[in-house]
């Protein structure tokens, strides 16, 4: 079954850095846009950054200049390098991708909004 698995979250001090990874696994034909979203306690899920299949990027204003999204198409993986972390960056970070692959019963299928399980980022001194 096609799925996204995030890793790299953890506890970091303000001003520190973390690198999140999200790998797509399963029988995959193609991945179009990929992105990172986050959800803090009591808040709605919000866009952090996206990257198209061609490498064009888009960032939330709150993370511009501090976060960098990138992808390795050979590894079906998207990364989020987070520098200069602030307490307000603390959240569960979710990976999202537009994926085409083989589903659990052997059919070609597109998942336009496939989500990972999330990885927790805590920013605290």
PDB file of C-alpha atoms in Angstrom, residues 38-120:
ATOM      1  CA  UNK A  38       1.644  21.816  10.537  1.00  0.00           C
ATOM      2  CA  UNK A  39      -0.927  21.890  13.274  1.00  0.00           C
ATOM      3  CA  UNK A  40      -0.348  23.383  16.694  1.00  0.00           C
ATOM      4  CA  UNK A  41      -2.607  22.558  19.652  1.00  0.00           C
ATOM      5  CA  UNK A  42      -5.904  24.384  19.368  1.00  0.00           C
ATOM      6  CA  UNK A  43      -5.146  25.660  15.886  1.00  0.00           C
ATOM      7  CA  UNK A  44      -6.062  24.626  12.380  1.00  0.00           C
ATOM      8  CA  UNK A  45      -3.662  22.822  10.112  1.00  0.00           C
ATOM      9  CA  UNK A  46      -1.696  25.323   8.022  1.00  0.00           C
ATOM     10  CA  UNK A  47       0.523  25.247   4.998  1.00  0.00           C
ATOM     11  CA  UNK A  48       4.248  25.460   5.663  1.00  0.00           C
ATOM     12  CA  UNK A  49       5.805  24.826   2.256  1.00  0.00           C
ATOM     13  CA  UNK A  50       5.174  23.053  -1.021  1.00  0.00           C
ATOM     14  CA  UNK A  51       7.311  21.903  -3.910  1.00  0.00           C
ATOM     15  CA  UNK A  52       6.135  20.887  -7.363  1.00  0.00           C
ATOM     16  CA  UNK A  53       7.443  17.996  -9.383  1.00  0.00           C
ATOM     17  CA  UNK A  54       9.573  20.475 -11.274  1.00  0.00           C
ATOM     18  CA  UNK A  55      11.057  21.944  -8.116  1.00  0.00           C
ATOM     19  CA  UNK A  56       9.116  25.196  -7.775  1.00  0.00           C
ATOM     20  CA  UNK A  57       8.626  26.106  -4.150  1.00  0.00           C
ATOM     21  CA  UNK A  58       6.142  28.064  -2.086  1.00  0.00           C
ATOM     22  CA  UNK A  59       6.405  29.058   1.562  1.00  0.00           C
ATOM     23  CA  UNK A  60       4.192  30.464   4.254  1.00  0.00           C
ATOM     24  CA  UNK A  61       5.250  34.001   5.109  1.00  0.00           C
ATOM     25  CA  UNK A  62       5.983  32.946   8.677  1.00  0.00           C
ATOM     26  CA  UNK A  63       8.775  30.565   7.590  1.00  0.00           C
ATOM     27  CA  UNK A  64      10.288  32.369   4.592  1.00  0.00           C
ATOM     28  CA  UNK A  65      14.011  32.726   4.942  1.00  0.00           C
ATOM     29  CA  UNK A  66      14.194  30.136   7.717  1.00  0.00           C
ATOM     30  CA  UNK A  67      12.782  26.926   6.221  1.00  0.00           C
ATOM     31  CA  UNK A  68      13.802  25.212   2.997  1.00  0.00           C
ATOM     32  CA  UNK A  69      11.827  22.502   1.245  1.00  0.00           C
ATOM     33  CA  UNK A  70      13.536  20.139  -1.157  1.00  0.00           C
ATOM     34  CA  UNK A  71      12.937  16.745  -2.706  1.00  0.00           C
ATOM     35  CA  UNK A  72      14.847  13.746  -3.983  1.00  0.00           C
ATOM     36  CA  UNK A  73      12.746  12.225  -6.734  1.00  0.00           C
ATOM     37  CA  UNK A  74      14.925   9.122  -6.942  1.00  0.00           C
ATOM     38  CA  UNK A  75      14.114   8.403  -3.305  1.00  0.00           C
ATOM     39  CA  UNK A  76      10.489   9.611  -3.423  1.00  0.00           C
ATOM     40  CA  UNK A  77      11.370  11.809  -0.467  1.00  0.00           C
ATOM     41  CA  UNK A  78      10.681  15.393   0.508  1.00  0.00           C
ATOM     42  CA  UNK A  79      12.673  17.276   3.133  1.00  0.00           C
ATOM     43  CA  UNK A  80      12.081  20.324   5.281  1.00  0.00           C
ATOM     44  CA  UNK A  81      15.178  22.007   6.641  1.00  0.00           C
ATOM     45  CA  UNK A  82      14.124  24.218   9.523  1.00  0.00           C
ATOM     46  CA  UNK A  83      16.585  26.804  10.828  1.00  0.00           C
ATOM     47  CA  UNK A  84      16.124  29.550  13.360  1.00  0.00           C
ATOM     48  CA  UNK A  85      13.281  27.711  15.035  1.00  0.00           C
ATOM     49  CA  UNK A  86      10.941  29.703  17.231  1.00  0.00           C
ATOM     50  CA  UNK A  87       8.538  28.538  19.944  1.00  0.00           C
ATOM     51  CA  UNK A  88       5.653  29.339  17.601  1.00  0.00           C
ATOM     52  CA  UNK A  89       6.992  26.756  15.131  1.00  0.00           C
ATOM     53  CA  UNK A  90       6.159  23.980  17.588  1.00  0.00           C
ATOM     54  CA  UNK A  91       3.513  21.723  16.078  1.00  0.00           C
ATOM     55  CA  UNK A  92       2.857  18.355  14.555  1.00  0.00           C
ATOM     56  CA  UNK A  93       4.254  18.498  11.038  1.00  0.00           C
ATOM     57  CA  UNK A  94       2.485  16.536   8.333  1.00  0.00           C
ATOM     58  CA  UNK A  95       3.695  15.544   4.912  1.00  0.00           C
ATOM     59  CA  UNK A  96       1.294  15.700   1.966  1.00  0.00           C
ATOM     60  CA  UNK A  97       1.727  14.482  -1.584  1.00  0.00           C
ATOM     61  CA  UNK A  98      -0.089  13.923  -4.865  1.00  0.00           C
ATOM     62  CA  UNK A  99       0.828  10.308  -5.589  1.00  0.00           C
ATOM     63  CA  UNK A 100      -0.066   7.808  -8.297  1.00  0.00           C
ATOM     64  CA  UNK A 101       0.612   4.158  -7.615  1.00  0.00           C
ATOM     65  CA  UNK A 102      -0.811   0.709  -7.061  1.00  0.00           C
ATOM     66  CA  UNK A 103      -3.395   0.317  -4.312  1.00  0.00           C
ATOM     67  CA  UNK A 104      -3.906  -2.644  -2.000  1.00  0.00           C
ATOM     68  CA  UNK A 105      -5.958  -4.596  -4.531  1.00  0.00           C
ATOM     69  CA  UNK A 106      -3.620  -4.100  -7.455  1.00  0.00           C
ATOM     70  CA  UNK A 107      -5.259  -1.186  -9.257  1.00  0.00           C
ATOM     71  CA  UNK A 108      -3.598   1.965 -10.466  1.00  0.00           C
ATOM     72  CA  UNK A 109      -4.869   4.822  -8.390  1.00  0.00           C
ATOM     73  CA  UNK A 110      -4.147   8.467  -7.720  1.00  0.00           C
ATOM     74  CA  UNK A 111      -4.099   9.860  -4.201  1.00  0.00           C
ATOM     75  CA  UNK A 112      -4.183  13.646  -4.748  1.00  0.00           C
ATOM     76  CA  UNK A 113      -4.000  14.382  -1.016  1.00  0.00           C
ATOM     77  CA  UNK A 114      -2.068  11.585   0.650  1.00  0.00           C
ATOM     78  CA  UNK A 115      -1.074  12.401   4.238  1.00  0.00           C
ATOM     79  CA  UNK A 116       1.574  11.054   6.549  1.00  0.00           C
ATOM     80  CA  UNK A 117       1.014  10.316  10.221  1.00  0.00           C
ATOM     81  CA  UNK A 118       2.812  13.431  11.435  1.00  0.00           C
ATOM     82  CA  UNK A 119       5.967  14.117  13.394  1.00  0.00           C
ATOM     83  CA  UNK A 120       6.117  16.300  16.498  1.00  0.00           C
TER      84      UNK A 120
END
